[in-house]
CSV table of C-alpha atoms in Angstrom, one decimal:
chain,number,residue,atom,x,y,z
B,1,PHE,CA,-2.9,6.4,-21.1
B,2,THR,CA,-3.0,2.6,-20.7
B,3,GLY,CA,-2.6,0.8,-17.4
B,4,PRO,CA,-1.6,-0.7,-14.9
B,5,PHE,CA,-1.1,2.4,-13.0
B,6,SER,CA,1.3,1.3,-10.4
B,7,ASP,CA,4.1,2.9,-12.3
B,8,VAL,CA,4.9,6.0,-14.3
B,9,VAL,CA,2.9,5.7,-17.7
B,10,THR,CA,4.1,7.9,-20.6
B,11,THR,CA,2.3,9.1,-23.6
B,12,ASN,CA,4.1,11.0,-26.4
B,13,LEU,CA,2.5,14.0,-27.9
B,14,LYS,CA,3.6,15.0,-31.4
B,15,LEU,CA,3.7,18.7,-32.5
B,16,SER,CA,4.1,19.7,-36.1
B,17,ASN,CA,4.8,23.2,-37.5
B,18,PRO,CA,3.4,23.3,-41.0
B,19,THR,CA,4.2,27.1,-41.3
B,20,ASP,CA,7.2,28.7,-42.8
B,21,ARG,CA,8.0,30.4,-39.6
B,22,ASN,CA,9.1,29.3,-36.2
B,23,VAL,CA,6.3,28.7,-33.5
B,24,CYS,CA,6.3,29.0,-29.8
B,25,PHE,CA,4.4,26.4,-28.0
B,26,LYS,CA,3.4,25.8,-24.3
B,27,VAL,CA,1.5,22.7,-22.7
B,28,LYS,CA,-0.8,23.2,-19.8
B,29,THR,CA,-2.8,20.9,-17.7
B,30,THR,CA,-5.7,21.0,-15.4
B,31,ALA,CA,-4.0,18.5,-12.9
B,32,PRO,CA,-0.1,19.7,-12.8
B,33,ARG,CA,0.5,17.5,-9.9
B,34,ARG,CA,-0.3,14.4,-11.5
B,35,TYR,CA,1.7,14.8,-14.8
B,36,CYS,CA,5.3,15.7,-15.7
B,37,VAL,CA,5.6,17.1,-19.3
B,38,ARG,CA,9.1,17.2,-21.1
B,39,PRO,CA,9.6,19.7,-22.6
B,40,ASN,CA,6.5,21.7,-21.6
B,41,SER,CA,7.4,24.6,-23.7
B,42,GLY,CA,9.8,25.6,-26.5
B,43,ILE,CA,10.1,26.6,-30.3
B,44,ILE,CA,9.1,24.4,-33.2
B,45,ASP,CA,11.1,25.4,-36.4
B,46,ALA,CA,9.3,25.9,-39.6
B,47,GLY,CA,8.3,22.6,-41.2
B,48,THR,CA,9.5,20.4,-38.4
B,49,SER,CA,8.0,18.6,-35.5
B,50,ILE,CA,8.8,17.8,-31.9
B,51,ASN,CA,7.7,14.9,-29.6
B,52,VAL,CA,6.5,16.0,-26.0
B,53,SER,CA,6.6,13.2,-23.3
B,54,VAL,CA,3.6,13.4,-20.9
B,55,MET,CA,4.2,11.2,-18.0
B,56,LEU,CA,1.3,10.2,-15.6
B,57,GLN,CA,2.4,9.8,-12.0
B,58,PRO,CA,1.3,6.3,-10.2
B,59,PHE,CA,-2.2,6.4,-8.5
B,60,ASP,CA,-5.0,4.1,-7.4
B,61,TYR,CA,-7.2,3.5,-10.5
B,62,ASP,CA,-11.0,3.4,-10.0
B,63,PRO,CA,-12.6,2.3,-13.3
B,64,ASN,CA,-16.1,3.9,-12.2
B,65,GLU,CA,-14.4,7.3,-11.7
B,66,LYS,CA,-14.6,9.4,-14.8
B,67,SER,CA,-11.5,11.4,-15.8
B,68,LYS,CA,-11.7,15.1,-15.8
B,69,HIS,CA,-8.0,15.8,-16.7
B,70,LYS,CA,-7.5,18.1,-19.8
B,71,PHE,CA,-4.5,19.3,-21.6
B,72,MET,CA,-4.2,22.5,-23.6
B,73,VAL,CA,-1.5,23.3,-26.3
B,74,GLN,CA,-1.1,27.0,-26.8
B,75,SER,CA,0.8,28.1,-29.8
B,76,MET,CA,1.7,31.3,-31.5
B,77,LEU,CA,4.2,32.5,-34.3
B,78,ALA,CA,7.6,33.4,-32.8
B,79,PRO,CA,8.7,37.1,-33.4
B,80,PRO,CA,11.7,37.5,-35.6
B,81,ASP,CA,13.8,39.1,-33.1
B,82,MET,CA,12.7,37.0,-30.0
B,83,THR,CA,15.1,36.8,-27.0
B,84,ASP,CA,12.8,36.3,-24.0
B,85,MET,CA,10.3,33.6,-24.5
B,86,GLU,CA,8.4,34.3,-21.1
B,87,GLY,CA,8.3,37.9,-22.1
B,88,VAL,CA,6.7,37.0,-25.5
B,89,TRP,CA,4.0,34.9,-23.7
B,90,LYS,CA,3.3,37.8,-21.4
B,91,GLU,CA,3.1,40.3,-24.1
B,92,ALA,CA,1.0,38.2,-26.6
B,93,LYS,CA,-2.4,39.2,-27.5
B,94,PRO,CA,-5.4,37.2,-27.5
B,95,GLU,CA,-5.9,37.1,-31.4
B,96,GLU,CA,-2.4,36.0,-31.6
B,97,LEU,CA,-2.7,32.8,-29.6
B,98,MET,CA,-4.0,29.5,-31.0
B,99,ASP,CA,-4.8,26.6,-28.6
B,100,SER,CA,-5.7,22.8,-28.9
B,101,LYS,CA,-7.6,21.0,-26.0
B,102,LEU,CA,-7.2,17.4,-25.2
B,103,ARG,CA,-9.1,15.2,-22.7
B,104,CYS,CA,-7.3,12.5,-21.0
B,105,VAL,CA,-8.6,8.8,-21.2
B,106,PHE,CA,-7.5,6.0,-18.8
B,107,GLU,CA,-7.8,2.5,-20.0
B,108,MET,CA,-6.8,-1.0,-18.6
B,109,PRO,CA,-5.4,-3.5,-21.0
B,110,VAL,CA,-6.7,-7.0,-21.5
B,111,GLU,CA,-5.1,-10.1,-19.9
B,112,ASN,CA,-3.1,-11.0,-22.8
B,113,GLU,CA,-1.6,-7.6,-23.3
B,114,LYS,CA,-0.8,-6.6,-19.7
B,115,THR,CA,2.7,-8.4,-19.6
B,116,HIS,CA,3.7,-6.5,-22.8
B,117,ASP,CA,2.5,-3.2,-21.7
B,118,MET,CA,4.0,-3.4,-18.3
B,119,GLU,CA,7.4,-4.1,-19.9
B,120,SER,CA,7.2,-1.3,-22.5
B,121,ASN,CA,5.9,1.0,-19.9
B,122,LYS,CA,8.8,0.1,-17.5
B,123,MET,CA,11.5,0.5,-20.4
B,124,MET,CA,10.0,3.9,-21.5
B,125,SER,CA,10.1,5.2,-17.7
B,126,SER,CA,13.5,4.0,-17.1
B,127,SER,CA,14.8,5.7,-20.1
B,128,LEU,CA,13.2,9.0,-19.4
B,129,LEU,CA,14.3,8.8,-15.7
B,130,LYS,CA,17.9,8.4,-16.9
B,131,SER,CA,17.7,11.3,-19.5
B,132,ASP,CA,15.9,13.8,-17.3
B,133,SER,CA,16.2,12.5,-13.7
B,134,SER,CA,17.2,16.0,-12.3
B,135,SER,CA,13.8,17.5,-13.4
B,136,LEU,CA,11.4,14.4,-12.3
B,137,PRO,CA,9.6,14.7,-8.8
B,138,PRO,CA,10.8,12.6,-6.0
B,139,LYS,CA,7.8,10.0,-6.3
B,140,SER,CA,8.6,9.1,-10.0
B,141,MET,CA,12.3,8.5,-9.1
B,142,SER,CA,11.6,6.3,-6.2
B,143,SER,CA,10.7,3.3,-8.4
B,144,THR,CA,14.6,2.7,-9.1
B,145,LEU,CA,16.5,1.3,-6.2
B,146,ASP,CA,20.2,0.8,-6.1
B,147,ASP,CA,22.1,-2.1,-4.8
B,148,GLY,CA,22.6,-0.8,-1.3
B,149,GLU,CA,18.7,-0.2,-0.8
B,150,VAL,CA,18.1,-3.7,-2.1
B,151,LYS,CA,20.5,-5.2,0.3
B,152,LYS,CA,18.9,-3.2,3.1
B,153,ILE,CA,15.6,-4.6,2.2
B,154,MET,CA,16.8,-8.2,2.1
B,155,GLU,CA,18.5,-7.9,5.5
B,156,GLU,CA,15.2,-6.3,7.0
B,157,CYS,CA,13.2,-9.3,5.5
B,158,LYS,CA,15.6,-11.7,7.1
B,159,ARG,CA,15.1,-10.0,10.4
B,160,LEU,CA,11.6,-10.0,10.4
B,161,GLN,CA,11.6,-13.7,9.4
B,162,MET,CA,13.8,-14.4,12.5
B,163,GLU,CA,11.6,-12.3,14.7
B,164,ALA,CA,8.6,-14.1,13.6
B,165,GLN,CA,10.2,-17.6,14.2
B,166,ARG,CA,11.0,-16.3,17.8
B,167,LEU,CA,7.5,-15.2,18.4
B,168,ARG,CA,6.2,-18.5,17.2
B,169,GLU,CA,8.6,-20.4,19.6
B,170,GLU,CA,7.6,-18.1,22.3
B,171,ASN,CA,3.9,-18.7,21.7
B,172,LYS,CA,4.5,-22.4,21.7
B,173,GLN,CA,6.4,-22.2,25.0
B,174,ILE,CA,3.5,-20.2,26.5
B,175,ARG,CA,0.8,-22.9,25.5
B,176,GLU,CA,2.9,-25.5,26.9
B,177,ASP,CA,3.2,-23.7,30.2
B,178,ASP,CA,-0.5,-23.1,30.3
B,179,GLY,CA,-1.2,-26.8,29.7
B,180,LEU,CA,0.9,-27.7,32.6
B,181,ARG,CA,-0.5,-25.4,34.8
B,182,MET,CA,-4.1,-26.6,33.9
B,183,ARG,CA,-3.0,-30.2,34.6
B,184,LYS,CA,-1.7,-29.3,38.1
B,185,SER,CA,-4.7,-27.2,38.9
B,186,ASN,CA,-6.9,-30.3,38.0
B,187,MET,CA,-4.8,-32.7,40.1
B,188,MET,CA,-5.0,-30.4,43.0
B,189,SER,CA,-8.7,-30.0,42.6
B,190,SER,CA,-9.1,-33.6,42.5
B,191,GLN,CA,-7.0,-34.1,45.5
B,192,HIS,CA,-9.0,-31.6,47.5
B,193,THR,CA,-12.3,-33.4,46.5
B,194,SER,CA,-11.0,-36.9,47.8
B,195,VAL,CA,-10.0,-35.3,51.1
B,196,GLY,CA,-13.3,-33.8,51.5
B,197,MET,CA,-14.9,-37.0,50.7
B,198,LYS,CA,-12.8,-38.9,53.3
B,199,LYS,CA,-13.9,-36.3,55.8
B,200,GLU,CA,-17.4,-36.7,55.2
B,201,GLU,CA,-17.1,-40.5,55.6
B,202,GLY,CA,-15.4,-40.3,58.8
B,203,LEU,CA,-18.1,-38.1,60.2
B,204,SER,CA,-20.9,-40.4,59.0
B,205,ALA,CA,-19.2,-43.3,60.7
B,206,ARG,CA,-18.8,-41.1,64.1
B,207,THR,CA,-22.6,-40.5,63.8
B,208,VAL,CA,-23.7,-44.0,63.3
B,209,ALA,CA,-21.4,-45.2,66.4
B,210,LEU,CA,-22.9,-42.4,68.5
B,211,ILE,CA,-26.4,-43.6,67.6
B,212,VAL,CA,-25.7,-47.3,68.3
B,213,LEU,CA,-24.1,-46.4,71.6
B,214,PHE,CA,-27.0,-44.2,72.7
B,215,PHE,CA,-29.3,-47.1,71.7
B,216,VAL,CA,-27.4,-49.6,73.8
B,217,VAL,CA,-27.4,-47.3,76.7
B,218,GLY,CA,-30.9,-46.8,76.7
B,219,VAL,CA,-31.8,-50.4,76.4
B,220,ILE,CA,-29.5,-51.0,79.4
B,221,VAL,CA,-31.0,-48.4,81.4
B,222,GLY,CA,-34.5,-49.6,80.7
B,223,LYS,CA,-33.7,-52.9,81.9
B,224,LEU,CA,-32.4,-51.7,85.1
B,225,VAL,CA,-35.6,-49.5,85.7
B,226,LEU,CA,-37.7,-52.4,85.1
């Protein structure tokens, strides 16, 4: 599977029947929740082949994480009078079964191939969704949006932009109010300081006047005594 893995990535598995009899097949995986296989079982006519689409669901890719996902293709010769495929698999003997095991490999494309791979993956995913949309899980179908959903998303973006503008204006008004309050506070504190200084100057003048008065009274009293 070639990334990026933000969307459904599809790989085709070609199964061929080289025998002269019909062959039953079944595809199994160790991670059934991560993959969608169509068809995952069926019959291959003698001397023909069939393509199986293996769709990897979107996930967060970590290049340091080693993949342990595996697939197994089981097959056996179809009985001539087969009517119930599930019953045939249940009644099959171990020596009648054949299997092939496959290991999954995840790769990220180089820079100059990313655009082409993304477009091809999107085209393959959209065609598969249209042809088999009823059988895909909800997560893989969520990548396609109709016009109504797109319109709702655009309206929500506009509403969020208006809300952000309103919050910026409120924030600006709050900063202006805070600056005005700080200027008023500074003016009031300066006025209180000037009043206190005037009071201290008045007290100092009174003290000097009293000292001079006491000095003059003392001189007069001393002269009278002498």
